PDB file of C-alpha atoms in Angstrom:
ATOM      1  CA  MET A   1      59.355 106.977 105.502  1.00 44.00           C
ATOM      2  CA  ASN A   2      62.123 105.475 103.376  1.00 51.00           C
ATOM      3  CA  ASP A   3      60.942 104.890  99.800  1.00 54.00           C
ATOM      4  CA  ARG A   4      64.148 103.194  98.712  1.00 56.00           C
ATOM      5  CA  PRO A   5      63.823  99.582  97.603  1.00 56.00           C
ATOM      6  CA  ASP A   6      65.374  97.119 100.018  1.00 60.00           C
ATOM      7  CA  PRO A   7      68.698  96.106  98.397  1.00 58.00           C
ATOM      8  CA  GLY A   8      68.918  92.974 100.489  1.00 62.00           C
ATOM      9  CA  PRO A   9      71.010  91.942 103.491  1.00 63.00           C
ATOM     10  CA  GLY A  10      74.602  93.134 103.630  1.00 69.00           C
ATOM     11  CA  THR A  11      74.206  95.673 100.826  1.00 80.00           C
ATOM     12  CA  GLN A  12      72.510  98.594 102.569  1.00 84.00           C
ATOM     13  CA  PRO A  13      74.271 101.801 101.433  1.00 87.00           C
ATOM     14  CA  PRO A  14      75.233 104.519 103.910  1.00 90.00           C
ATOM     15  CA  ASP A  15      72.739 107.271 104.581  1.00 92.00           C
ATOM     16  CA  PHE A  16      74.124 110.258 102.678  1.00 93.00           C
ATOM     17  CA  ASP A  17      72.161 112.793 104.687  1.00 96.00           C
ATOM     18  CA  ALA A  18      71.796 116.552 104.157  1.00 97.00           C
ATOM     19  CA  ALA A  19      74.854 117.304 106.291  1.00 97.00           C
ATOM     20  CA  PHE A  20      76.954 114.962 104.155  1.00 96.00           C
ATOM     21  CA  ARG A  21      75.627 116.484 100.940  1.00 97.00           C
ATOM     22  CA  ASP A  22      76.514 119.961 102.209  1.00 98.00           C
ATOM     23  CA  LYS A  23      80.047 118.780 102.962  1.00 97.00           C
ATOM     24  CA  LEU A  24      80.293 117.202  99.521  1.00 97.00           C
ATOM     25  CA  ARG A  25      79.263 120.486  97.929  1.00 97.00           C
ATOM     26  CA  ASP A  26      81.918 122.268 100.003  1.00 97.00           C
ATOM     27  CA  LEU A  27      84.478 119.742  98.783  1.00 97.00           C
ATOM     28  CA  LEU A  28      83.552 120.424  95.171  1.00 96.00           C
ATOM     29  CA  LEU A  29      83.627 124.191  95.725  1.00 94.00           C
ATOM     30  CA  TRP A  30      87.044 124.072  97.405  1.00 94.00           C
ATOM     31  CA  ARG A  31      88.713 121.765  94.885  1.00 94.00           C
ATOM     32  CA  ARG A  32      91.362 123.953  93.343  1.00 92.00           C
ATOM     33  CA  ASP A  33      94.132 123.527  90.782  1.00 93.00           C
ATOM     34  CA  VAL A  34      97.033 124.297  93.120  1.00 94.00           C
ATOM     35  CA  ARG A  35     100.280 125.777  91.765  1.00 93.00           C
ATOM     36  CA  ARG A  36     101.892 126.995  94.995  1.00 93.00           C
ATOM     37  CA  PHE A  37     102.994 124.287  97.394  1.00 96.00           C
ATOM     38  CA  LEU A  38     104.869 123.915 100.630  1.00 96.00           C
ATOM     39  CA  ALA A  39     107.892 121.642 100.276  1.00 95.00           C
ATOM     40  CA  THR A  40     106.749 119.662 103.337  1.00 97.00           C
ATOM     41  CA  PRO A  41     106.693 115.913 102.571  1.00 97.00           C
ATOM     42  CA  LEU A  42     103.342 114.160 102.780  1.00 98.00           C
ATOM     43  CA  PRO A  43     102.874 111.833 105.774  1.00 97.00           C
ATOM     44  CA  ASP A  44     103.924 108.230 105.215  1.00 97.00           C
ATOM     45  CA  GLY A  45     101.197 106.182 103.591  1.00 98.00           C
ATOM     46  CA  LEU A  46      99.008 109.123 102.593  1.00 98.00           C
ATOM     47  CA  LEU A  47      99.851 108.972  98.880  1.00 98.00           C
ATOM     48  CA  GLU A  48      99.227 105.237  98.767  1.00 98.00           C
ATOM     49  CA  GLY A  49      95.861 105.764 100.444  1.00 98.00           C
ATOM     50  CA  LEU A  50      94.910 108.440  97.931  1.00 99.00           C
ATOM     51  CA  LEU A  51      95.864 106.188  95.020  1.00 99.00           C
ATOM     52  CA  ALA A  52      93.744 103.396  96.481  1.00 98.00           C
ATOM     53  CA  GLN A  53      90.790 105.780  96.510  1.00 98.00           C
ATOM     54  CA  ALA A  54      91.554 106.919  92.957  1.00 99.00           C
ATOM     55  CA  ALA A  55      91.354 103.295  91.850  1.00 98.00           C
ATOM     56  CA  LEU A  56      87.722 103.186  93.035  1.00 98.00           C
ATOM     57  CA  ALA A  57      86.787 105.295  90.000  1.00 98.00           C
ATOM     58  CA  PRO A  58      84.501 103.847  87.327  1.00 98.00           C
ATOM     59  CA  SER A  59      86.117 102.456  84.187  1.00 98.00           C
ATOM     60  CA  VAL A  60      84.806 101.145  80.891  1.00 97.00           C
ATOM     61  CA  GLY A  61      84.283  97.389  81.125  1.00 97.00           C
ATOM     62  CA  ASN A  62      85.909  97.533  84.569  1.00 97.00           C
ATOM     63  CA  SER A  63      89.177  97.724  82.635  1.00 97.00           C
ATOM     64  CA  GLN A  64      90.949  99.797  85.324  1.00 98.00           C
ATOM     65  CA  PRO A  65      93.392 101.200  82.743  1.00 98.00           C
ATOM     66  CA  TRP A  66      95.044 103.737  85.048  1.00 99.00           C
ATOM     67  CA  ARG A  67      98.763 103.403  85.647  1.00 99.00           C
ATOM     68  CA  PHE A  68     100.392 105.619  88.277  1.00 99.00           C
ATOM     69  CA  VAL A  69     104.086 106.536  88.072  1.00 99.00           C
ATOM     70  CA  VAL A  70     105.482 108.279  91.157  1.00 99.00           C
ATOM     71  CA  VAL A  71     108.336 110.409  89.819  1.00 99.00           C
ATOM     72  CA  GLU A  72     111.081 110.547  92.461  1.00 98.00           C
ATOM     73  CA  ASP A  73     114.333 110.503  90.472  1.00 98.00           C
ATOM     74  CA  THR A  74     115.976 113.943  90.425  1.00 98.00           C
ATOM     75  CA  ALA A  75     117.230 113.651  86.847  1.00 98.00           C
ATOM     76  CA  ARG A  76     113.831 112.614  85.531  1.00 98.00           C
ATOM     77  CA  ARG A  77     112.161 115.461  87.410  1.00 98.00           C
ATOM     78  CA  LYS A  78     114.617 117.916  85.892  1.00 97.00           C
ATOM     79  CA  ALA A  79     113.947 116.547  82.413  1.00 98.00           C
ATOM     80  CA  VAL A  80     110.206 117.007  82.913  1.00 98.00           C
ATOM     81  CA  ARG A  81     110.835 120.533  84.196  1.00 96.00           C
ATOM     82  CA  ASP A  82     112.938 121.307  81.114  1.00 96.00           C
ATOM     83  CA  ASP A  83     110.184 120.020  78.832  1.00 96.00           C
ATOM     84  CA  PHE A  84     107.663 122.223  80.624  1.00 95.00           C
ATOM     85  CA  GLU A  85     109.881 125.270  80.079  1.00 94.00           C
ATOM     86  CA  ALA A  86     110.163 124.553  76.358  1.00 94.00           C
ATOM     87  CA  ALA A  87     106.438 123.921  75.967  1.00 94.00           C
ATOM     88  CA  ASN A  88     105.595 126.996  78.020  1.00 93.00           C
ATOM     89  CA  GLN A  89     107.732 129.246  75.830  1.00 93.00           C
ATOM     90  CA  ASN A  90     106.052 127.840  72.728  1.00 91.00           C
ATOM     91  CA  ALA A  91     102.634 128.473  74.263  1.00 93.00           C
ATOM     92  CA  LEU A  92     103.571 132.042  75.190  1.00 92.00           C
ATOM     93  CA  ALA A  93     104.585 132.709  71.583  1.00 93.00           C
ATOM     94  CA  GLY A  94     101.015 131.928  70.551  1.00 94.00           C
ATOM     95  CA  TYR A  95      99.632 134.942  72.432  1.00 93.00           C
ATOM     96  CA  SER A  96     100.104 138.636  71.850  1.00 94.00           C
ATOM     97  CA  GLY A  97      99.436 141.948  73.539  1.00 94.00           C
ATOM     98  CA  GLU A  98      97.686 142.020  76.891  1.00 92.00           C
ATOM     99  CA  ARG A  99      96.831 138.323  76.747  1.00 92.00           C
ATOM    100  CA  ALA A 100     100.539 137.484  76.371  1.00 92.00           C
ATOM    101  CA  GLN A 101     101.385 139.683  79.362  1.00 91.00           C
ATOM    102  CA  THR A 102      98.728 137.952  81.452  1.00 90.00           C
ATOM    103  CA  TYR A 103      99.961 134.523  80.366  1.00 90.00           C
ATOM    104  CA  ALA A 104     103.550 135.407  81.226  1.00 90.00           C
ATOM    105  CA  GLY A 105     102.437 136.363  84.730  1.00 87.00           C
ATOM    106  CA  LEU A 106     100.599 133.120  85.414  1.00 85.00           C
ATOM    107  CA  LYS A 107     102.145 130.435  87.600  1.00 81.00           C
ATOM    108  CA  LEU A 108     101.320 127.358  85.578  1.00 76.00           C
ATOM    109  CA  ALA A 109     103.143 124.568  87.390  1.00 78.00           C
ATOM    110  CA  GLY A 110     104.153 123.535  90.881  1.00 89.00           C
ATOM    111  CA  LEU A 111     107.088 121.465  89.683  1.00 94.00           C
ATOM    112  CA  ASP A 112     109.704 123.271  91.774  1.00 93.00           C
ATOM    113  CA  LYS A 113     108.286 122.743  95.265  1.00 94.00           C
ATOM    114  CA  ALA A 114     105.597 120.059  95.234  1.00 96.00           C
ATOM    115  CA  PRO A 115     106.917 117.054  97.188  1.00 98.00           C
ATOM    116  CA  VAL A 116     105.077 114.555  94.985  1.00 98.00           C
ATOM    117  CA  GLN A 117     105.029 114.369  91.198  1.00 98.00           C
ATOM    118  CA  LEU A 118     102.693 111.777  89.732  1.00 99.00           C
ATOM    119  CA  ALA A 119     102.301 110.813  86.081  1.00 99.00           C
ATOM    120  CA  VAL A 120      99.027 109.075  85.259  1.00 99.00           C
ATOM    121  CA  PHE A 121      98.789 106.961  82.122  1.00 99.00           C
ATOM    122  CA  ALA A 122      96.105 105.008  80.284  1.00 98.00           C
ATOM    123  CA  ASP A 123      97.202 101.492  79.364  1.00 98.00           C
ATOM    124  CA  ARG A 124      95.757 101.120  75.872  1.00 97.00           C
ATOM    125  CA  ALA A 125      96.865  97.479  75.671  1.00 96.00           C
ATOM    126  CA  THR A 126      95.193  96.282  78.858  1.00 96.00           C
ATOM    127  CA  GLU A 127      93.324  93.001  78.563  1.00 96.00           C
ATOM    128  CA  ARG A 128      91.175  93.798  81.574  1.00 95.00           C
ATOM    129  CA  GLY A 129      87.602  94.484  80.564  1.00 95.00           C
ATOM    130  CA  HIS A 130      87.956  92.349  77.398  1.00 95.00           C
ATOM    131  CA  GLY A 131      87.290  95.366  75.184  1.00 92.00           C
ATOM    132  CA  LEU A 132      83.778  95.948  76.519  1.00 93.00           C
ATOM    133  CA  GLY A 133      82.490  99.387  75.482  1.00 92.00           C
ATOM    134  CA  GLN A 134      85.570 100.277  73.444  1.00 93.00           C
ATOM    135  CA  ASN A 135      84.681  99.267  69.879  1.00 91.00           C
ATOM    136  CA  THR A 136      82.621 102.368  69.170  1.00 95.00           C
ATOM    137  CA  MET A 137      84.352 104.647  71.696  1.00 95.00           C
ATOM    138  CA  PRO A 138      87.996 103.628  72.174  1.00 94.00           C
ATOM    139  CA  GLU A 139      88.568 106.964  73.929  1.00 96.00           C
ATOM    140  CA  MET A 140      86.712 105.485  76.912  1.00 97.00           C
ATOM    141  CA  LEU A 141      90.037 104.124  78.201  1.00 97.00           C
ATOM    142  CA  PRO A 142      91.613 107.579  78.743  1.00 98.00           C
ATOM    143  CA  TYR A 143      88.220 108.925  79.853  1.00 98.00           C
ATOM    144  CA  SER A 144      88.238 106.265  82.574  1.00 98.00           C
ATOM    145  CA  VAL A 145      91.661 107.469  83.679  1.00 99.00           C
ATOM    146  CA  VAL A 146      90.355 111.044  83.854  1.00 99.00           C
ATOM    147  CA  ALA A 147      87.659 109.759  86.224  1.00 99.00           C
ATOM    148  CA  ALA A 148      90.417 108.318  88.418  1.00 99.00           C
ATOM    149  CA  VAL A 149      92.287 111.637  88.335  1.00 99.00           C
ATOM    150  CA  ASN A 150      89.184 113.515  89.466  1.00 98.00           C
ATOM    151  CA  THR A 151      88.543 110.958  92.208  1.00 99.00           C
ATOM    152  CA  LEU A 152      92.138 111.395  93.381  1.00 99.00           C
ATOM    153  CA  TRP A 153      91.731 115.182  93.300  1.00 98.00           C
ATOM    154  CA  LEU A 154      88.669 115.120  95.542  1.00 98.00           C
ATOM    155  CA  ALA A 155      90.173 112.565  97.932  1.00 98.00           C
ATOM    156  CA  ALA A 156      93.318 114.688  98.191  1.00 98.00           C
ATOM    157  CA  ARG A 157      91.348 117.879  98.806  1.00 98.00           C
ATOM    158  CA  ALA A 158      89.403 116.111 101.579  1.00 98.00           C
ATOM    159  CA  ALA A 159      92.756 115.180 103.168  1.00 98.00           C
ATOM    160  CA  GLY A 160      94.060 118.756 102.953  1.00 97.00           C
ATOM    161  CA  VAL A 161      96.374 117.959 100.042  1.00 98.00           C
ATOM    162  CA  GLY A 162      96.521 120.195  96.973  1.00 97.00           C
ATOM    163  CA  VAL A 163      96.717 118.901  93.423  1.00 98.00           C
ATOM    164  CA  GLY A 164      97.952 120.737  90.338  1.00 96.00           C
ATOM    165  CA  TRP A 165      97.486 119.336  86.834  1.00 97.00           C
ATOM    166  CA  VAL A 166     100.408 120.231  84.557  1.00 96.00           C
ATOM    167  CA  SER A 167      99.248 120.044  80.936  1.00 95.00           C
ATOM    168  CA  ILE A 168     101.950 122.199  79.334  1.00 95.00           C
ATOM    169  CA  LEU A 169     104.102 119.184  78.514  1.00 97.00           C
ATOM    170  CA  HIS A 170     104.777 117.015  75.473  1.00 97.00           C
ATOM    171  CA  PRO A 171     103.225 113.599  76.261  1.00 98.00           C
ATOM    172  CA  GLY A 172     105.639 111.646  74.079  1.00 98.00           C
ATOM    173  CA  ARG A 173     108.644 113.293  75.691  1.00 98.00           C
ATOM    174  CA  VAL A 174     107.323 112.605  79.198  1.00 98.00           C
ATOM    175  CA  SER A 175     106.774 108.959  78.263  1.00 99.00           C
ATOM    176  CA  GLN A 176     110.395 108.813  77.086  1.00 98.00           C
ATOM    177  CA  ILE A 177     111.697 110.434  80.255  1.00 99.00           C
ATOM    178  CA  LEU A 178     109.792 108.002  82.461  1.00 99.00           C
ATOM    179  CA  ASP A 179     110.601 104.968  80.278  1.00 98.00           C
ATOM    180  CA  VAL A 180     107.084 103.529  80.315  1.00 99.00           C
ATOM    181  CA  PRO A 181     105.654 100.846  77.992  1.00 98.00           C
ATOM    182  CA  LYS A 182     104.803 102.061  74.483  1.00 98.00           C
ATOM    183  CA  ASP A 183     101.088 101.399  74.932  1.00 98.00           C
ATOM    184  CA  TRP A 184     100.826 103.732  77.916  1.00 98.00           C
ATOM    185  CA  HIS A 185      99.342 107.105  76.969  1.00 98.00           C
ATOM    186  CA  LEU A 186      99.954 110.094  79.251  1.00 99.00           C
ATOM    187  CA  VAL A 187      96.695 111.518  80.589  1.00 99.00           C
ATOM    188  CA  ALA A 188      97.870 113.699  83.467  1.00 98.00           C
ATOM    189  CA  TYR A 189     101.026 114.937  85.146  1.00 98.00           C
ATOM    190  CA  LEU A 190     100.130 115.952  88.685  1.00 98.00           C
ATOM    191  CA  CYS A 191     101.862 117.836  91.482  1.00 98.00           C
ATOM    192  CA  LEU A 192     100.691 117.006  95.013  1.00 98.00           C
ATOM    193  CA  GLY A 193     101.507 118.656  98.312  1.00 98.00           C
ATOM    194  CA  LEU A 194     100.240 120.916 101.041  1.00 97.00           C
ATOM    195  CA  PRO A 195      98.961 124.203  99.557  1.00 96.00           C
ATOM    196  CA  GLU A 196     100.979 127.315 100.328  1.00 94.00           C
ATOM    197  CA  GLU A 197      97.721 129.268 100.522  1.00 92.00           C
ATOM    198  CA  GLU A 198      93.996 128.600 100.235  1.00 91.00           C
ATOM    199  CA  HIS A 199      91.533 130.346  97.918  1.00 91.00           C
ATOM    200  CA  LEU A 200      87.895 129.652  97.145  1.00 90.00           C
ATOM    201  CA  GLU A 201      88.189 131.513  93.833  1.00 92.00           C
ATOM    202  CA  PRO A 202      90.227 129.766  91.100  1.00 90.00           C
ATOM    203  CA  GLU A 203      93.634 131.275  90.381  1.00 89.00           C
ATOM    204  CA  LEU A 204      92.816 131.907  86.717  1.00 89.00           C
ATOM    205  CA  VAL A 205      89.744 133.883  87.765  1.00 92.00           C
ATOM    206  CA  ARG A 206      91.796 135.929  90.221  1.00 90.00           C
ATOM    207  CA  ALA A 207      94.398 136.605  87.526  1.00 88.00           C
ATOM    208  CA  GLY A 208      91.768 137.806  85.059  1.00 90.00           C
ATOM    209  CA  TRP A 209      92.385 134.981  82.597  1.00 89.00           C
ATOM    210  CA  GLN A 210      88.913 133.416  82.496  1.00 93.00           C
ATOM    211  CA  ASP A 211      85.789 133.804  84.631  1.00 94.00           C
ATOM    212  CA  ARG A 212      83.529 130.919  85.509  1.00 92.00           C
ATOM    213  CA  ALA A 213      80.365 130.788  83.411  1.00 94.00           C
ATOM    214  CA  ASP A 214      76.911 129.994  84.706  1.00 96.00           C
ATOM    215  CA  VAL A 215      76.053 126.338  84.171  1.00 96.00           C
ATOM    216  CA  SER A 216      72.927 127.341  82.241  1.00 97.00           C
ATOM    217  CA  GLU A 217      75.209 128.220  79.310  1.00 97.00           C
ATOM    218  CA  PHE A 218      76.168 124.564  78.925  1.00 97.00           C
ATOM    219  CA  ILE A 219      72.741 122.902  79.101  1.00 97.00           C
ATOM    220  CA  LEU A 220      70.671 122.059  76.017  1.00 97.00           C
ATOM    221  CA  ARG A 221      67.323 120.309  75.880  1.00 97.00           C
ATOM    222  CA  ARG A 222      66.249 118.331  72.845  1.00 98.00           C
TER     223      ARG A 222
END
């Protein structure tokens, strides 16, 4: 017996059965932050399809503030790579002892081989959404873009494409390199491509940097 209310003609949702839910859980388990890519180009049209799915993400006031910049120019890519190197050296200087050695051994970016580099910005000047939900929480604009990034990540994983989020960058410098409007705020710099290898366990866990905690540690009841 189906206890769902009848949503009316033409609006019946799909039946997300147990088999689908198991697959969805597998998708979440196998979503990885990929740093090691094959240089193989993605098939024509695949990136555009993934971006279309990313744009299905929820956004405050339906503002759709995400702006995607596909970084193809060799000089701009090199400038981003140079900024990563500078930021990475600064980050390394903040660690000492064994933690510094572990950090130095981590592969923290796939900038050298990933066939696709994608910068994702939040347009803080967008008129879409008419400001709904932003007066008390203006950070909802970049939060909405993060939702789009996660949607893209899962869609890519389902298509066999790896995604790596490069956060060791200076946002202002990246905005300069890519010559974007001043009201665009960098949220994510992503590498996309076919993974060189597959692992269920996150790379930072395998490297001994940080284990996953049990979710019970993050739940409070009031």
